[in-house]
Coordinates of N, CA and C in Angstrom, one line a residue:
I664 N -16.6 -2.9 10.7 CA -17.6 -3.7 11.4 C -18.8 -3.9 10.5
S665 N -19.2 -2.9 9.8 CA -20.4 -2.9 8.9 C -20.2 -3.7 7.6
G666 N -18.9 -4.1 7.3 CA -18.6 -4.9 6.2 C -18.0 -4.3 5.0
V667 N -17.6 -3.0 5.2 CA -17.0 -2.3 4.1 C -15.5 -2.1 4.4
R668 N -14.6 -2.3 3.4 CA -13.2 -2.0 3.6 C -13.0 -0.5 3.9
S669 N -12.1 -0.2 4.8 CA -11.9 1.2 5.2 C -10.5 1.5 5.5
M670 N -10.1 2.8 5.4 CA -8.8 3.2 5.6 C -8.8 4.5 6.4
A671 N -7.9 4.7 7.3 CA -7.7 5.9 8.1 C -6.2 6.3 7.9
C672 N -6.0 7.6 7.6 CA -4.7 8.1 7.3 C -4.3 9.3 8.2
M673 N -3.1 9.3 8.7 CA -2.7 10.3 9.7 C -1.2 10.4 9.7
K674 N -0.7 11.4 10.4 CA 0.8 11.5 10.7 C 1.0 10.8 12.0
H675 N 2.3 10.7 12.4 CA 2.6 10.0 13.6 C 1.9 10.6 14.8
V676 N 1.8 12.0 14.9 CA 1.2 12.6 16.1 C -0.3 12.4 16.0
G677 N -0.9 12.1 14.9 CA -2.3 11.8 14.8 C -2.6 10.4 15.4
L678 N -1.6 9.5 15.3 CA -1.7 8.2 15.8 C -1.8 8.3 17.4
N679 N -1.2 9.3 17.9 CA -1.3 9.4 19.4 C -2.8 9.7 19.8
V680 N -3.5 10.5 19.0 CA -4.9 10.8 19.3 C -5.7 9.6 19.0
A681 N -5.4 8.7 18.1 CA -6.1 7.6 17.7 C -5.8 6.3 18.5
A682 N -4.9 6.5 19.5 CA -4.3 5.3 20.2 C -5.4 4.5 20.9
D683 N -6.3 5.1 21.5 CA -7.3 4.4 22.3 C -8.1 3.4 21.5
P684 N -8.7 3.8 20.4 CA -9.4 2.8 19.6 C -8.4 1.9 18.8
L685 N -7.2 2.3 18.6 CA -6.2 1.5 17.9 C -6.0 0.2 18.7
F686 N -5.7 0.4 20.0 CA -5.4 -0.8 20.8 C -6.5 -1.7 21.0
T687 N -7.7 -1.2 21.1 CA -8.9 -2.0 21.3 C -9.2 -2.7 20.0
S688 N -9.0 -2.1 18.8 CA -9.3 -2.7 17.6 C -8.4 -4.0 17.3
S689 N -7.3 -4.0 18.0 CA -6.4 -5.2 17.9 C -7.1 -6.4 18.5
Y690 N -7.9 -6.2 19.5 CA -8.7 -7.2 20.2 C -9.9 -7.6 19.4
T691 N -10.7 -6.6 19.0 CA -12.0 -6.9 18.3 C -11.8 -7.5 17.0
G692 N -10.7 -7.1 16.3 CA -10.6 -7.6 14.9 C -11.5 -6.8 14.0
V693 N -11.8 -7.3 12.8 CA -12.6 -6.6 11.8 C -13.6 -7.5 11.2
N694 N -14.4 -6.9 10.4 CA -15.3 -7.7 9.5 C -14.8 -7.6 8.1
A695 N -14.7 -6.4 7.6 CA -14.0 -6.1 6.3 C -12.6 -5.5 6.7
G696 N -11.7 -5.5 5.7 CA -10.3 -5.0 6.0 C -10.3 -3.6 6.4
V697 N -9.4 -3.3 7.4 CA -9.1 -2.0 7.9 C -7.6 -1.7 7.8
V698 N -7.2 -0.7 7.1 CA -5.8 -0.3 7.0 C -5.6 1.1 7.6
I699 N -4.6 1.2 8.4 CA -4.3 2.5 9.1 C -3.0 3.0 8.6
V700 N -3.0 4.1 7.8 CA -1.8 4.6 7.2 C -1.2 5.7 8.2
V701 N 0.0 5.5 8.5 CA 0.7 6.5 9.4 C 2.0 7.0 8.8
A702 N 2.2 8.3 8.7 CA 3.5 8.8 8.1 C 4.3 9.4 9.2
D703 N 5.5 8.8 9.5 CA 6.5 9.4 10.4 C 7.3 10.5 9.7
D704 N 7.9 11.3 10.5 CA 8.6 12.4 9.9 C 10.0 12.6 10.4
P705 N 10.9 11.7 10.1 CA 12.4 11.8 10.5 C 12.9 13.2 9.9
G706 N 13.5 13.9 10.7 CA 14.0 15.2 10.3 C 13.1 16.4 10.7
M707 N 11.9 16.0 11.1 CA 10.8 17.0 11.5 C 10.6 18.1 10.5
H708 N 10.4 17.7 9.3 CA 10.1 18.7 8.2 C 8.9 19.5 8.6
S709 N 7.9 18.9 9.2 CA 6.6 19.7 9.5 C 6.0 19.1 10.8
S710 N 6.8 18.7 11.8 CA 6.2 18.0 13.0 C 6.8 18.5 14.3
Q711 N 6.1 18.2 15.3 CA 6.6 18.6 16.7 C 7.6 17.7 17.3
N712 N 7.7 16.4 16.7 CA 8.7 15.5 17.3 C 9.1 14.5 16.2
E713 N 9.9 13.5 16.6 CA 10.4 12.5 15.7 C 10.0 11.1 16.2
Q714 N 8.9 11.0 16.7 CA 8.5 9.7 17.3 C 8.4 8.6 16.2
D715 N 8.6 7.3 16.7 CA 8.7 6.2 15.8 C 7.5 5.3 16.0
S716 N 6.6 5.3 14.9 CA 5.3 4.6 15.0 C 5.4 3.1 15.1
R717 N 6.6 2.6 14.8 CA 6.8 1.1 14.9 C 6.5 0.6 16.3
H718 N 6.8 1.5 17.3 CA 6.5 1.1 18.7 C 5.0 0.9 18.9
Y719 N 4.2 1.7 18.2 CA 2.7 1.5 18.3 C 2.3 0.1 17.8
A720 N 2.9 -0.3 16.7 CA 2.6 -1.6 16.2 C 2.9 -2.7 17.2
Q721 N 4.1 -2.6 17.8 CA 4.5 -3.6 18.8 C 3.6 -3.5 20.0
A722 N 3.3 -2.3 20.5 CA 2.5 -2.2 21.7 C 1.1 -2.6 21.5
S723 N 0.5 -2.3 20.4 CA -0.9 -2.7 20.1 C -1.0 -4.1 19.5
K724 N 0.1 -4.7 19.1 CA 0.1 -6.0 18.5 C -0.7 -6.0 17.2
I725 N -0.4 -5.0 16.4 CA -1.0 -4.9 15.1 C 0.0 -5.0 14.0
M726 N -0.2 -5.8 13.0 CA 0.8 -6.0 11.9 C 1.1 -4.7 11.2
M727 N 2.4 -4.4 10.9 CA 2.7 -3.2 10.2 C 3.6 -3.5 9.0
L728 N 3.2 -2.9 7.8 CA 4.0 -3.0 6.6 C 4.7 -1.7 6.4
E729 N 5.9 -1.7 5.7 CA 6.6 -0.4 5.4 C 7.1 -0.5 4.0
P730 N 6.5 0.3 3.0 CA 6.9 0.3 1.7 C 8.1 1.2 1.5
A731 N 8.9 1.0 0.4 CA 10.1 1.8 0.1 C 10.0 2.8 -1.0
D732 N 8.9 2.6 -1.9 CA 8.8 3.5 -3.0 C 7.3 3.5 -3.4
S733 N 6.9 4.3 -4.4 CA 5.5 4.5 -4.8 C 4.9 3.2 -5.2
D734 N 5.6 2.4 -6.0 CA 5.0 1.1 -6.4 C 4.6 0.2 -5.2
E735 N 5.5 0.2 -4.2 CA 5.3 -0.6 -3.0 C 4.2 0.0 -2.2
C736 N 4.0 1.3 -2.2 CA 2.9 1.9 -1.5 C 1.6 1.3 -2.0
L737 N 1.5 1.2 -3.3 CA 0.3 0.7 -4.0 C 0.1 -0.8 -3.7
K738 N 1.2 -1.5 -3.9 CA 1.2 -3.0 -3.7 C 0.9 -3.3 -2.2
Y739 N 1.6 -2.7 -1.3 CA 1.4 -3.0 0.1 C 0.1 -2.6 0.6
S740 N -0.5 -1.5 0.1 CA -1.9 -1.1 0.5 C -2.9 -2.2 0.1
K741 N -2.8 -2.8 -1.1 CA -3.6 -3.9 -1.4 C -3.4 -5.1 -0.6
M742 N -2.1 -5.4 -0.3 CA -1.7 -6.5 0.5 C -2.2 -6.3 1.9
A743 N -2.2 -5.1 2.4 CA -2.6 -4.8 3.8 C -4.1 -5.1 4.0
F744 N -4.9 -4.8 3.0 CA -6.3 -5.2 3.1 C -6.5 -6.7 3.1
E745 N -5.8 -7.4 2.3 CA -5.9 -8.8 2.3 C -5.4 -9.4 3.6
L746 N -4.3 -8.9 4.1 CA -3.8 -9.5 5.4 C -4.7 -9.1 6.6
S747 N -5.4 -8.0 6.5 CA -6.3 -7.6 7.5 C -7.5 -8.6 7.6
E748 N -7.9 -9.0 6.4 CA -9.0 -10.0 6.4 C -8.5 -11.4 6.7
K749 N -7.3 -11.7 6.3 CA -6.8 -13.0 6.5 C -6.6 -13.3 8.0
F750 N -6.1 -12.3 8.7 CA -5.8 -12.5 10.1 C -6.8 -11.8 11.1
D751 N -7.9 -11.3 10.5 CA -8.9 -10.6 11.3 C -8.3 -9.6 12.3
T752 N -7.7 -8.6 11.7 CA -7.0 -7.5 12.4 C -6.9 -6.3 11.6
P753 N -6.8 -5.1 12.1 CA -6.4 -3.9 11.4 C -4.9 -4.1 11.0
V754 N -4.4 -3.5 10.0 CA -3.0 -3.5 9.5 C -2.5 -2.1 9.4
L755 N -1.4 -1.8 10.0 CA -0.8 -0.5 9.9 C 0.1 -0.4 8.7
L756 N 0.1 0.7 7.9 CA 1.0 0.9 6.8 C 1.8 2.1 7.1
R757 N 3.1 1.9 7.4 CA 4.0 3.0 7.8 C 4.8 3.6 6.6
L758 N 4.6 4.9 6.5 CA 5.4 5.7 5.5 C 6.3 6.6 6.3
T759 N 7.2 7.3 5.5 CA 8.0 8.4 6.0 C 7.9 9.5 5.1
T760 N 8.3 10.7 5.5 CA 8.2 11.9 4.6 C 8.8 11.7 3.2
R761 N 10.0 11.0 3.2 CA 10.6 10.9 1.9 C 9.8 10.0 0.9
V762 N 9.2 8.9 1.5 CA 8.4 8.1 0.6 C 7.1 8.8 0.2
S763 N 6.5 9.5 1.2 CA 5.2 10.2 0.9 C 5.4 11.3 -0.1
H764 N 6.5 11.9 -0.2 CA 6.8 13.1 -1.1 C 7.6 12.7 -2.3
S765 N 7.7 11.4 -2.6 CA 8.4 11.0 -3.8 C 7.5 10.5 -4.9
R766 N 8.1 10.4 -6.1 CA 7.3 9.8 -7.2 C 8.2 8.7 -7.8
S767 N 7.6 7.6 -8.2 CA 8.3 6.6 -8.9 C 7.3 5.8 -9.7
L768 N 7.8 5.0 -10.7 CA 6.9 4.2 -11.5 C 6.1 3.2 -10.7
A769 N 4.9 3.1 -11.0 CA 4.0 2.1 -10.3 C 3.2 1.3 -11.3
E770 N 3.1 0.0 -11.0 CA 2.3 -0.8 -11.9 C 0.8 -0.9 -11.4
V771 N -0.1 -0.4 -12.2 CA -1.5 -0.3 -11.7 C -2.2 -1.5 -12.4
S772 N -3.4 -1.8 -11.9 CA -4.2 -2.8 -12.4 C -5.7 -2.4 -12.2
D773 N -6.6 -3.2 -12.8 CA -8.0 -3.0 -12.6 C -8.4 -3.1 -11.2
R774 N -9.4 -2.3 -10.8 CA -9.9 -2.3 -9.4 C -10.7 -3.6 -9.3
V775 N -10.5 -4.2 -8.1 CA -11.3 -5.4 -7.7 C -12.3 -5.0 -6.7
D776 N -13.6 -5.3 -7.0 CA -14.7 -5.0 -6.1 C -14.9 -6.1 -5.1
N777 N -14.5 -5.9 -3.9 CA -14.6 -7.0 -2.9 C -16.0 -7.1 -2.3
G778 N -16.9 -6.2 -2.7 CA -18.3 -6.3 -2.3 C -18.5 -5.9 -0.8
L779 N -19.7 -6.2 -0.3 CA -20.1 -5.8 1.0 C -20.3 -7.1 1.8
K780 N -19.6 -7.2 2.9 CA -19.7 -8.3 3.8 C -20.9 -8.1 4.7
P781 N -21.7 -9.1 5.0 CA -22.9 -8.9 5.9 C -22.5 -8.6 7.3
Y782 N -23.3 -7.7 7.9 CA -23.0 -7.4 9.3 C -23.8 -8.4 10.2
E783 N -23.1 -8.9 11.2 CA -23.8 -9.8 12.1 C -23.5 -9.3 13.5
K784 N -24.5 -9.2 14.3 CA -24.4 -8.7 15.7 C -23.6 -9.7 16.5
N785 N -22.5 -9.3 17.1 CA -21.5 -10.2 17.8 C -20.9 -9.5 18.9
A786 N -21.5 -9.4 20.0 CA -21.0 -8.7 21.2 C -19.7 -9.3 21.7
P787 N -19.6 -10.6 21.8 CA -18.3 -11.1 22.3 C -17.1 -10.7 21.5
K788 N -17.3 -10.4 20.2 CA -16.2 -10.0 19.3 C -15.9 -8.5 19.4
Y789 N -17.0 -7.7 19.5 CA -16.8 -6.3 19.3 C -17.0 -5.4 20.6
V790 N -17.5 -6.0 21.7 CA -17.7 -5.3 22.9 C -16.6 -5.7 23.9
M791 N -15.6 -4.9 24.2 CA -14.5 -5.3 25.0 C -14.6 -5.0 26.4
V792 N -15.7 -5.6 27.0 CA -15.8 -5.6 28.5 C -14.8 -6.6 28.9
P793 N -14.3 -6.6 30.2 CA -13.2 -7.5 30.6 C -13.4 -9.0 30.3
A794 N -14.6 -9.5 30.5 CA -14.9 -10.9 30.3 C -14.6 -11.3 28.8
N795 N -15.0 -10.4 27.9 CA -14.7 -10.7 26.5 C -13.3 -10.4 26.1
A796 N -12.7 -9.4 26.7 CA -11.3 -9.0 26.3 C -10.3 -10.1 26.8
K797 N -10.6 -10.7 27.9 CA -9.7 -11.8 28.3 C -9.6 -12.9 27.3
V798 N -10.7 -13.3 26.8 CA -10.8 -14.3 25.7 C -10.1 -13.9 24.5
K799 N -10.3 -12.6 24.1 CA -9.8 -12.1 22.8 C -8.3 -11.9 22.9
H800 N -7.7 -11.7 24.1 CA -6.3 -11.5 24.2 C -5.6 -12.8 23.9
V801 N -6.2 -14.0 24.3 CA -5.6 -15.3 23.9 C -5.6 -15.4 22.4
E802 N -6.6 -14.9 21.7 CA -6.6 -15.0 20.2 C -5.6 -14.1 19.6
V803 N -5.4 -12.9 20.2 CA -4.4 -12.0 19.7 C -3.0 -12.6 19.7
E804 N -2.6 -13.3 20.8 CA -1.3 -13.9 21.0 C -1.1 -15.1 19.9
K805 N -2.2 -15.8 19.7 CA -2.2 -16.9 18.7 C -2.0 -16.2 17.3
R806 N -2.7 -15.1 17.1 CA -2.6 -14.4 15.8 C -1.1 -14.0 15.5
I807 N -0.4 -13.5 16.5 CA 0.9 -13.0 16.4 C 1.8 -14.2 16.0
L808 N 1.7 -15.3 16.6 CA 2.5 -16.5 16.2 C 2.2 -16.9 14.7
N809 N 1.0 -16.8 14.3 CA 0.6 -17.1 12.9 C 1.2 -16.1 12.0
Q810 N 1.2 -14.8 12.4 CA 1.8 -13.8 11.6 C 3.3 -13.9 11.4
I811 N 4.0 -14.4 12.5 CA 5.4 -14.6 12.5 C 5.7 -15.7 11.5
A812 N 4.9 -16.8 11.5 CA 5.1 -17.9 10.6 C 4.9 -17.4 9.2
Y813 N 3.9 -16.5 9.0 CA 3.7 -15.9 7.6 C 4.9 -15.1 7.2
C814 N 5.5 -14.4 8.1 CA 6.7 -13.5 7.7 C 7.9 -14.4 7.3
E815 N 8.0 -15.6 7.9 CA 9.1 -16.5 7.6 C 8.9 -17.2 6.2
T816 N 7.7 -17.4 5.8 CA 7.4 -18.2 4.6 C 6.7 -17.5 3.5
E817 N 5.4 -17.3 3.7 CA 4.6 -16.6 2.6 C 5.1 -15.2 2.2
A818 N 5.5 -14.5 3.2 CA 6.0 -13.1 3.0 C 7.3 -13.1 2.2
V819 N 8.0 -14.2 2.2 CA 9.2 -14.3 1.4 C 8.8 -14.7 0.0
E820 N 7.9 -15.6 -0.1 CA 7.4 -16.1 -1.4 C 6.8 -15.0 -2.2
N821 N 6.0 -14.1 -1.6 CA 5.3 -13.1 -2.3 C 6.2 -11.8 -2.4
G822 N 7.4 -11.8 -1.9 CA 8.3 -10.7 -2.0 C 8.1 -9.6 -0.9
L823 N 7.3 -9.8 0.0 CA 7.1 -8.8 1.1 C 8.4 -8.7 1.9
N824 N 8.9 -9.8 2.3 CA 10.3 -9.8 2.9 C 11.2 -10.5 1.9
S825 N 12.3 -9.9 1.6 CA 13.2 -10.4 0.5 C 14.7 -10.4 0.9
V826 N 15.4 -11.4 0.4 CA 16.8 -11.5 0.6 C 17.5 -11.4 -0.8
E827 N 18.6 -10.6 -0.8 CA 19.4 -10.4 -2.0 C 20.9 -10.6 -1.6
Y828 N 21.4 -11.7 -2.1 CA 22.8 -11.9 -1.8 C 23.7 -11.4 -2.9
N829 N 24.7 -10.6 -2.5 CA 25.8 -10.1 -3.3 C 27.1 -10.5 -2.6
D830 N 27.9 -9.5 -2.4 CA 29.1 -9.7 -1.5 C 28.7 -9.9 -0.1
K831 N 29.1 -11.1 0.5 CA 28.6 -11.4 1.8 C 29.5 -10.9 2.9
K832 N 30.5 -10.1 2.6 CA 31.3 -9.5 3.7 C 30.5 -8.5 4.4
I833 N 29.6 -7.9 3.7 CA 28.7 -6.9 4.4 C 27.3 -7.3 4.2
G834 N 26.5 -7.4 5.3 CA 25.1 -7.6 5.2 C 24.3 -6.5 5.7
V835 N 23.2 -6.2 5.1 CA 22.4 -5.0 5.5 C 20.9 -5.5 5.8
I836 N 20.4 -5.2 7.0 CA 19.0 -5.5 7.3 C 18.4 -4.1 7.4
T837 N 17.3 -4.0 6.6 CA 16.7 -2.6 6.5 C 15.3 -2.7 6.1
A838 N 14.6 -1.6 6.0 CA 13.2 -1.5 5.6 C 12.9 -0.1 5.1
G839 N 11.9 0.1 4.3 CA 11.5 1.4 3.8 C 12.5 2.1 3.0
I840 N 12.6 3.5 3.2 CA 13.4 4.3 2.4 C 14.9 4.0 2.7
C841 N 15.3 3.5 3.8 CA 16.7 3.2 4.1 C 17.2 2.1 3.1
Y842 N 16.3 1.3 2.6 CA 16.7 0.3 1.6 C 17.2 1.0 0.3
E843 N 16.4 2.0 -0.1 CA 16.8 2.8 -1.3 C 18.2 3.4 -1.1
Y844 N 18.4 4.0 0.1 CA 19.7 4.7 0.4 C 20.8 3.7 0.4
A845 N 20.6 2.5 1.0 CA 21.6 1.5 1.0 C 22.0 1.0 -0.3
K846 N 21.0 0.7 -1.2 CA 21.2 0.2 -2.5 C 22.1 1.2 -3.3
E847 N 21.7 2.5 -3.2 CA 22.5 3.5 -3.9 C 23.9 3.7 -3.4
A848 N 24.0 3.6 -2.1 CA 25.3 3.8 -1.5 C 26.3 2.6 -1.6
L849 N 25.7 1.4 -1.5 CA 26.6 0.2 -1.4 C 26.5 -0.7 -2.7
G850 N 25.4 -0.6 -3.4 CA 25.3 -1.5 -4.6 C 25.5 -2.9 -4.4
D851 N 26.3 -3.6 -5.2 CA 26.5 -5.0 -5.0 C 27.7 -5.3 -4.1
K852 N 28.2 -4.3 -3.3 CA 29.2 -4.5 -2.3 C 28.6 -5.1 -1.0
A853 N 27.3 -5.2 -1.0 CA 26.6 -5.7 0.2 C 25.5 -6.6 -0.2
S854 N 25.1 -7.5 0.8 CA 23.9 -8.3 0.6 C 22.8 -7.7 1.5
Y855 N 21.5 -7.9 1.1 CA 20.4 -7.2 1.7 C 19.3 -8.1 2.2
L856 N 18.8 -7.8 3.4 CA 17.5 -8.4 3.9 C 16.6 -7.2 4.0
K857 N 15.6 -7.2 3.1 CA 14.6 -6.1 3.1 C 13.4 -6.6 3.7
L858 N 13.0 -5.9 4.8 CA 11.8 -6.3 5.6 C 10.6 -5.4 5.2
G859 N 9.7 -6.0 4.4 CA 8.5 -5.2 4.1 C 7.5 -5.2 5.2
C860 N 7.5 -6.2 6.1 CA 6.7 -6.3 7.3 C 7.6 -6.0 8.5
V861 N 7.4 -4.9 9.2 CA 8.2 -4.6 10.3 C 7.6 -4.9 11.7
Y862 N 6.4 -5.4 11.7 CA 5.8 -6.1 12.9 C 4.8 -7.0 12.4
P863 N 4.8 -8.3 12.9 CA 6.0 -8.8 13.7 C 7.2 -9.1 12.8
L864 N 8.3 -9.1 13.4 CA 9.6 -9.4 12.7 C 9.9 -10.9 12.7
P865 N 10.5 -11.4 11.7 CA 10.8 -12.8 11.6 C 12.1 -13.1 12.5
E866 N 12.3 -14.3 12.8 CA 13.4 -14.7 13.6 C 14.4 -15.6 12.7
K867 N 13.9 -16.7 12.2 CA 14.7 -17.6 11.4 C 15.3 -16.9 10.2
L868 N 14.5 -16.1 9.5 CA 14.9 -15.4 8.3 C 16.1 -14.4 8.6
I869 N 16.0 -13.7 9.8 CA 17.1 -12.9 10.2 C 18.4 -13.7 10.6
K870 N 18.2 -14.7 11.3 CA 19.3 -15.5 11.8 C 20.0 -16.2 10.6
D871 N 19.2 -16.7 9.6 CA 19.8 -17.3 8.4 C 20.6 -16.3 7.6
F872 N 20.1 -15.1 7.5 CA 20.8 -14.1 6.7 C 22.1 -13.7 7.4
C873 N 22.0 -13.5 8.7 CA 23.2 -13.1 9.5 C 24.3 -14.2 9.5
N874 N 23.9 -15.4 9.4 CA 24.8 -16.5 9.4 C 25.6 -16.6 8.1
E875 N 25.0 -16.0 7.0 CA 25.6 -16.0 5.7 C 26.6 -14.8 5.5
C876 N 26.5 -13.8 6.4 CA 27.3 -12.5 6.2 C 28.3 -12.3 7.3
E877 N 29.4 -11.8 7.0 CA 30.5 -11.6 8.0 C 30.1 -10.5 9.0
T878 N 29.8 -9.3 8.5 CA 29.4 -8.2 9.3 C 28.0 -7.7 8.9
V879 N 27.1 -7.5 9.8 CA 25.7 -7.1 9.5 C 25.4 -5.8 10.1
Y880 N 24.9 -4.9 9.3 CA 24.5 -3.6 9.8 C 22.9 -3.5 9.7
V881 N 22.3 -2.9 10.7 CA 20.9 -2.6 10.6 C 20.8 -1.1 10.3
L882 N 20.1 -0.8 9.2 CA 19.9 0.6 8.8 C 18.4 0.9 9.0
E883 N 18.2 1.8 9.9 CA 16.8 2.3 10.2 C 16.9 3.6 10.8
E884 N 16.0 4.5 10.3 CA 15.9 5.9 10.9 C 15.2 5.8 12.2
L885 N 15.5 6.8 13.1 CA 14.8 7.0 14.4 C 15.3 5.9 15.3
D886 N 14.5 5.2 16.0 CA 14.9 4.3 17.1 C 15.5 3.0 16.6
D887 N 16.1 2.3 17.6 CA 16.8 1.0 17.3 C 15.8 -0.1 17.4
Y888 N 14.8 -0.1 16.6 CA 13.7 -1.0 16.7 C 14.1 -2.4 16.2
I889 N 14.5 -2.4 14.9 CA 15.0 -3.7 14.3 C 16.2 -4.2 15.0
E890 N 17.1 -3.3 15.3 CA 18.4 -3.7 16.0 C 18.1 -4.4 17.3
T891 N 17.2 -3.8 18.1 CA 16.8 -4.4 19.4 C 16.3 -5.8 19.2
H892 N 15.4 -6.0 18.2 CA 14.9 -7.4 17.9 C 16.0 -8.3 17.6
C893 N 17.0 -7.9 16.8 CA 18.1 -8.8 16.4 C 18.9 -9.2 17.7
R894 N 19.1 -8.3 18.5 CA 19.9 -8.6 19.8 C 19.1 -9.5 20.7
K895 N 17.8 -9.3 20.7 CA 16.9 -10.1 21.5 C 16.9 -11.6 21.1
I896 N 17.1 -11.8 19.8 CA 17.1 -13.2 19.3 C 18.5 -13.8 19.2
G897 N 19.5 -13.0 19.7 CA 20.9 -13.5 19.8 C 21.7 -13.2 18.6
V898 N 21.4 -12.2 17.8 CA 22.1 -11.9 16.6 C 23.0 -10.7 16.9
D899 N 24.3 -10.7 16.6 CA 25.2 -9.6 16.7 C 25.2 -8.7 15.5
V900 N 24.7 -7.5 15.6 CA 24.6 -6.6 14.5 C 25.2 -5.2 14.9
K901 N 25.5 -4.4 13.9 CA 26.0 -3.0 14.1 C 24.8 -2.1 13.8
G902 N 24.6 -1.1 14.6 CA 23.5 -0.2 14.3 C 23.7 1.2 14.8
K903 N 22.9 1.6 15.8 CA 22.9 3.0 16.2 C 24.2 3.5 16.8
A904 N 25.1 2.6 17.3 CA 26.4 3.0 17.8 C 27.2 3.6 16.7
E905 N 27.0 3.2 15.4 CA 27.7 3.7 14.3 C 26.9 4.8 13.6
F906 N 25.6 4.8 13.8 CA 24.8 5.8 13.1 C 24.2 6.8 14.0
T907 N 22.9 7.1 14.0 CA 22.3 8.1 14.8 C 20.9 7.9 15.1
L908 N 20.4 8.4 16.2 CA 19.0 8.3 16.6 C 18.2 9.5 16.0
L909 N 19.0 10.5 15.4 CA 18.4 11.7 15.1 C 18.2 11.9 13.5
G910 N 17.1 12.4 13.1 CA 16.9 12.8 11.8 C 16.9 11.7 10.7
E911 N 17.2 12.1 9.5 CA 17.1 11.2 8.4 C 18.5 10.6 8.1
Y912 N 18.5 9.4 7.5 CA 19.8 8.9 6.9 C 19.9 9.4 5.5
S913 N 21.1 9.1 4.9 CA 21.3 9.5 3.5 C 22.3 8.5 2.9
Q914 N 22.4 8.6 1.6 CA 23.4 7.7 0.9 C 24.8 8.0 1.3
G915 N 25.1 9.3 1.5 CA 26.4 9.7 1.9 C 26.8 9.2 3.3
L916 N 25.8 9.3 4.2 CA 26.1 8.8 5.6 C 26.4 7.3 5.6
I917 N 25.6 6.5 4.9 CA 25.7 5.1 4.8 C 27.0 4.7 4.2
R918 N 27.4 5.3 3.1 CA 28.6 5.1 2.4 C 29.8 5.4 3.3
K919 N 29.8 6.5 4.0 CA 30.9 6.9 4.9 C 31.1 5.9 6.1
V920 N 30.0 5.5 6.7 CA 30.1 4.6 7.9 C 30.5 3.2 7.5
I921 N 29.9 2.7 6.4 CA 30.2 1.3 6.1 C 31.4 1.1 5.3
L922 N 31.6 2.0 4.3 CA 32.7 1.8 3.4 C 33.9 2.7 3.7
G923 N 33.7 3.6 4.7 CA 34.8 4.5 5.1 C 35.1 5.6 4.1

């Protein structure tokens, strides 16, 4: 609000505590970029539960990015600040334990100073009494439509959402660390739709990919979040019925289920 880019970092259970301001910030928007980093813990290496923070993105109507390696953590963090200011909204950055505790090559660059944006008193924007909130909800729904359009076009052009065609007998829709598992397990025996933005999810991009592939699997740890979206838009995919709602996936599990 004061004009300085800011970041808040927490685990999935920390997001429970932060949920009240999280939901309201979706309505108020921002002045300078706000990125909320949340780390989920499939396998419960150090947590009380295995909750899936993607539901928070959907419920609060806040854009969520999910990197798959260290370089993408850096790239997506920068992109999240830009998207936050582009769409006037906080942006969630979802990690998992494996991504948070891994190391890989990352391409660094010089720091860009975005300066300080001036603060302007604006009660209709930042004070969510019902009269103001009703107006802001309309803006939130328009924002989601604009973000979906972004996910279909610009997000593909800049590599945030990407399609990789190999053998089209098997198609894989995935995000985050599961993309790394899938690539190692299946290699060029499958084609891939990698979603760097997991909320909002694209529609046309998914439909076009599924039309190109014979059998499509959704690979995602924890809940059937992407799978449910696919079924909602009328796409037939294989998912949790073949895999599991519990713990972490692995290269071995993916190879066994898909390749036998």
